């Protein structure tokens, strides 16, 4: 069931398809605000962190509006966050682009690196392999395609189950090599693809996320 009217902030830190994300979330039933305001981003029922372009530039922009602090404080209180594209990548430990190592938010271990593929960027529609128990992909067929635009990704998942610890649900896709396409980790969820550009499938995914708020 979609949580109609949930208050969602799309974080404006100078990167991402802000208006596309705003429109897609509104169509899914959210009450959406695009802002860089610290308190509004903290207080919203859901926070979306978009992102396009270079990892280092996104991290610089995020820190400029204290977005890393916003994400950390929300997660400490169990408040939902959804990262999209580079907004997912910056949640990992670090990114490596053109030999430059940039520290990420560190919510998950792992490195964002260039995909080993004959054609880059990976641009267009692709399928994903979804684990059992997924909330984001609930109601979607196994052959559903999502829209990707990226040359970098997380090729190795390093967070395993431990004592009393439930591992995140990791969805994979492949372009030359396997890469992480989505993660569901309690209040922290993210997609490498663009749900706001993925038509009906993306609308279902966003509705599924809103239902968790």
Short mmCIF file of C-alpha atoms in Angstrom, two decimals:
data_model
loop_
_atom_site.label_atom_id
_atom_site.label_comp_id
_atom_site.label_asym_id
_atom_site.label_seq_id
_atom_site.Cartn_x
_atom_site.Cartn_y
_atom_site.Cartn_z
CA UNK A 1 0.00 0.00 0.00
CA UNK A 2 1.40 3.41 -1.00
CA UNK A 3 1.93 5.93 1.77
CA UNK A 4 0.10 8.81 0.08
CA UNK A 5 1.17 12.28 1.14
CA UNK A 6 4.38 11.28 2.94
CA UNK A 7 6.72 14.25 3.29
CA UNK A 8 9.83 13.63 1.20
CA UNK A 9 12.82 15.91 0.65
CA UNK A 10 14.97 15.60 -2.46
CA UNK A 11 18.33 16.94 -1.28
CA UNK A 12 19.58 19.78 -3.47
CA UNK A 13 23.36 19.82 -3.25
CA UNK A 14 24.11 20.77 -6.84
CA UNK A 15 23.90 17.33 -8.40
CA UNK A 16 21.25 15.00 -9.72
CA UNK A 17 18.07 15.02 -11.72
CA UNK A 18 16.25 17.01 -9.09
CA UNK A 19 13.09 17.89 -11.01
CA UNK A 20 12.79 14.45 -12.58
CA UNK A 21 13.03 12.88 -9.13
CA UNK A 22 10.55 15.41 -7.74
CA UNK A 23 8.00 14.69 -10.45
CA UNK A 24 8.37 10.91 -10.20
CA UNK A 25 7.96 10.94 -6.42
CA UNK A 26 4.95 13.26 -6.65
CA UNK A 27 3.32 10.93 -9.17
CA UNK A 28 3.92 8.08 -6.72
CA UNK A 29 1.96 10.01 -4.10
CA UNK A 30 4.59 11.85 -2.07
CA UNK A 31 4.48 15.44 -0.84
CA UNK A 32 7.87 16.49 -2.26
CA UNK A 33 10.17 19.40 -1.49
CA UNK A 34 13.49 20.05 -3.24
CA UNK A 35 15.80 21.82 -0.81
CA UNK A 36 19.25 22.02 0.75
CA UNK A 37 17.80 23.09 4.10
CA UNK A 38 19.43 21.10 6.91
CA UNK A 39 16.44 20.96 9.25
CA UNK A 40 13.92 20.20 6.51
CA UNK A 41 16.07 17.30 5.28
CA UNK A 42 16.40 15.97 8.81
CA UNK A 43 12.70 16.27 9.63
CA UNK A 44 11.22 14.80 6.43
CA UNK A 45 9.68 11.36 6.59
CA UNK A 46 11.90 10.30 3.68
CA UNK A 47 15.09 11.74 2.18
CA UNK A 48 16.19 11.17 -1.42
CA UNK A 49 19.85 11.78 -2.29
CA UNK A 50 20.23 11.99 -6.08
CA UNK A 51 23.52 12.30 -7.91
CA UNK A 52 25.07 12.43 -11.38
CA UNK A 53 28.61 13.07 -12.58
CA UNK A 54 31.88 12.56 -10.76
CA UNK A 55 32.09 10.95 -7.31
CA UNK A 56 34.49 13.63 -5.99
CA UNK A 57 32.32 16.52 -7.16
CA UNK A 58 29.23 14.95 -5.61
CA UNK A 59 30.98 14.46 -2.27
CA UNK A 60 32.19 18.05 -2.33
CA UNK A 61 28.67 19.30 -2.99
CA UNK A 62 27.18 16.99 -0.37
CA UNK A 63 29.57 18.19 2.32
CA UNK A 64 28.94 21.82 1.38
CA UNK A 65 25.33 21.45 2.55
CA UNK A 66 26.29 19.07 5.39
CA UNK A 67 24.52 16.29 3.54
CA UNK A 68 26.86 13.65 4.95
CA UNK A 69 25.82 14.75 8.44
CA UNK A 70 22.15 14.71 7.46
CA UNK A 71 22.41 11.14 6.17
CA UNK A 72 24.31 9.99 9.25
CA UNK A 73 21.90 11.58 11.70
CA UNK A 74 18.84 10.26 9.89
CA UNK A 75 20.19 6.73 9.86
CA UNK A 76 21.14 6.94 13.53
CA UNK A 77 17.46 7.61 14.20
CA UNK A 78 16.21 4.94 11.79
CA UNK A 79 14.82 7.49 9.35
CA UNK A 80 14.63 6.39 5.68
CA UNK A 81 17.14 7.52 3.05
CA UNK A 82 17.11 6.58 -0.64
CA UNK A 83 20.23 7.16 -2.76
CA UNK A 84 20.01 7.27 -6.57
CA UNK A 85 22.88 6.70 -9.05
CA UNK A 86 25.93 8.60 -7.73
CA UNK A 87 23.74 9.26 -4.69
CA UNK A 88 24.11 5.52 -4.07
CA UNK A 89 27.83 5.45 -4.84
CA UNK A 90 28.74 8.12 -2.30
CA UNK A 91 27.22 5.99 0.47
CA UNK A 92 30.19 3.61 0.13
CA UNK A 93 33.66 4.00 1.68
CA UNK A 94 35.43 5.53 -1.29
CA UNK A 95 35.45 6.21 -4.99
CA UNK A 96 38.37 5.92 -7.41
CA UNK A 97 38.14 7.93 -10.62
CA UNK A 98 41.12 8.65 -12.90
CA UNK A 99 43.49 7.66 -10.12
CA UNK A 100 41.89 10.03 -7.62
CA UNK A 101 40.73 8.43 -4.36
CA UNK A 102 37.83 10.23 -2.66
CA UNK A 103 36.37 9.34 0.71
CA UNK A 104 32.64 8.63 0.67
CA UNK A 105 30.06 8.63 3.46
CA UNK A 106 31.22 5.19 4.62
CA UNK A 107 27.78 3.77 5.36
CA UNK A 108 28.81 0.59 3.53
CA UNK A 109 32.28 -0.87 2.96
CA UNK A 110 33.40 -1.01 -0.65
CA UNK A 111 34.95 0.95 -3.48
CA UNK A 112 33.30 2.60 -6.45
CA UNK A 113 35.51 1.93 -9.47
CA UNK A 114 35.42 1.92 -13.25
CA UNK A 115 33.49 -0.95 -14.79
CA UNK A 116 35.55 -3.35 -16.89
CA UNK A 117 33.38 -3.30 -20.00
CA UNK A 118 34.02 -2.89 -23.75
CA UNK A 119 31.59 0.01 -24.00
CA UNK A 120 31.21 2.79 -21.44
CA UNK A 121 29.16 4.44 -20.19
CA UNK A 122 26.67 1.70 -19.42
CA UNK A 123 23.69 3.61 -20.80
CA UNK A 124 20.26 2.14 -21.40
CA UNK A 125 17.93 -0.52 -20.10
CA UNK A 126 19.11 -3.60 -18.22
CA UNK A 127 17.70 -6.35 -16.05
CA UNK A 128 18.62 -6.97 -12.42
CA UNK A 129 18.93 -10.03 -10.18
CA UNK A 130 16.86 -9.45 -7.06
CA UNK A 131 17.25 -11.39 -3.77
CA UNK A 132 14.29 -12.93 -2.01
CA UNK A 133 12.55 -10.70 0.49
CA UNK A 134 13.09 -7.45 -1.43
CA UNK A 135 10.71 -4.61 -0.65
CA UNK A 136 11.88 -2.22 -3.37
CA UNK A 137 11.24 -4.71 -6.17
CA UNK A 138 8.02 -6.13 -4.77
CA UNK A 139 5.46 -6.83 -7.51
CA UNK A 140 7.98 -6.57 -10.38
CA UNK A 141 8.77 -9.44 -12.74
CA UNK A 142 12.25 -10.97 -12.95
CA UNK A 143 12.74 -9.65 -16.48
CA UNK A 144 11.87 -6.05 -15.58
CA UNK A 145 14.35 -3.55 -17.00
CA UNK A 146 15.62 -0.34 -15.42
CA UNK A 147 17.44 2.64 -16.91
CA UNK A 148 21.17 3.00 -16.18
CA UNK A 149 23.68 5.76 -17.04
CA UNK A 150 27.10 5.21 -15.45
CA UNK A 151 30.71 4.15 -16.03
CA UNK A 152 31.55 3.38 -12.40
CA UNK A 153 30.06 1.03 -9.85
CA UNK A 154 30.63 -1.26 -6.89
CA UNK A 155 31.94 -4.55 -8.23
CA UNK A 156 32.44 -6.34 -4.91
CA UNK A 157 30.11 -6.48 -1.90
CA UNK A 158 32.09 -6.65 1.35
CA UNK A 159 29.51 -6.54 4.13
CA UNK A 160 28.65 -10.04 5.29
CA UNK A 161 26.37 -11.41 7.98
CA UNK A 162 27.69 -11.48 11.54
CA UNK A 163 26.44 -12.40 14.97
CA UNK A 164 23.04 -10.81 15.47
CA UNK A 165 23.42 -8.91 12.20
CA UNK A 166 21.05 -9.21 9.28
CA UNK A 167 22.94 -8.59 6.04
CA UNK A 168 21.55 -6.08 3.56
CA UNK A 169 19.68 -7.32 0.50
CA UNK A 170 21.88 -6.71 -2.55
CA UNK A 171 20.53 -6.62 -6.10
CA UNK A 172 22.99 -7.12 -8.96
CA UNK A 173 23.18 -6.27 -12.65
CA UNK A 174 25.88 -6.86 -15.25
CA UNK A 175 27.67 -4.80 -17.88
CA UNK A 176 30.99 -6.40 -18.72
CA UNK A 177 31.23 -7.39 -15.06
CA UNK A 178 28.65 -7.82 -12.27
CA UNK A 179 27.99 -4.69 -10.21
CA UNK A 180 25.70 -3.68 -7.36
CA UNK A 181 22.42 -2.36 -8.79
CA UNK A 182 20.56 -1.75 -5.51
CA UNK A 183 20.90 -2.20 -1.76
CA UNK A 184 18.22 -2.52 0.92
CA UNK A 185 19.66 -2.05 4.41
CA UNK A 186 16.93 -1.17 6.91
CA UNK A 187 16.26 2.58 6.59
CA UNK A 188 19.06 2.98 4.03
CA UNK A 189 18.20 1.97 0.46
CA UNK A 190 19.77 2.89 -2.86
CA UNK A 191 19.74 2.17 -6.58
CA UNK A 192 22.49 2.53 -9.18
CA UNK A 193 19.85 2.91 -11.89
CA UNK A 194 17.46 5.86 -12.22
CA UNK A 195 13.95 4.90 -11.03
CA UNK A 196 12.74 8.35 -12.10
CA UNK A 197 13.73 7.48 -15.69
CA UNK A 198 12.58 3.85 -15.58
CA UNK A 199 8.95 4.29 -16.57
CA UNK A 200 6.32 2.12 -14.92
CA UNK A 201 8.91 -0.10 -13.24
CA UNK A 202 10.55 2.90 -11.61
CA UNK A 203 7.16 4.18 -10.47
CA UNK A 204 6.45 0.85 -8.76
CA UNK A 205 9.84 0.91 -7.06
CA UNK A 206 9.34 4.45 -5.76
CA UNK A 207 5.87 3.53 -4.52
CA UNK A 208 7.35 0.54 -2.73
CA UNK A 209 9.92 2.81 -1.07
CA UNK A 210 7.23 5.30 -0.03
CA UNK A 211 5.30 2.45 1.58
CA UNK A 212 8.21 1.96 4.01
CA UNK A 213 7.99 5.52 5.38
#
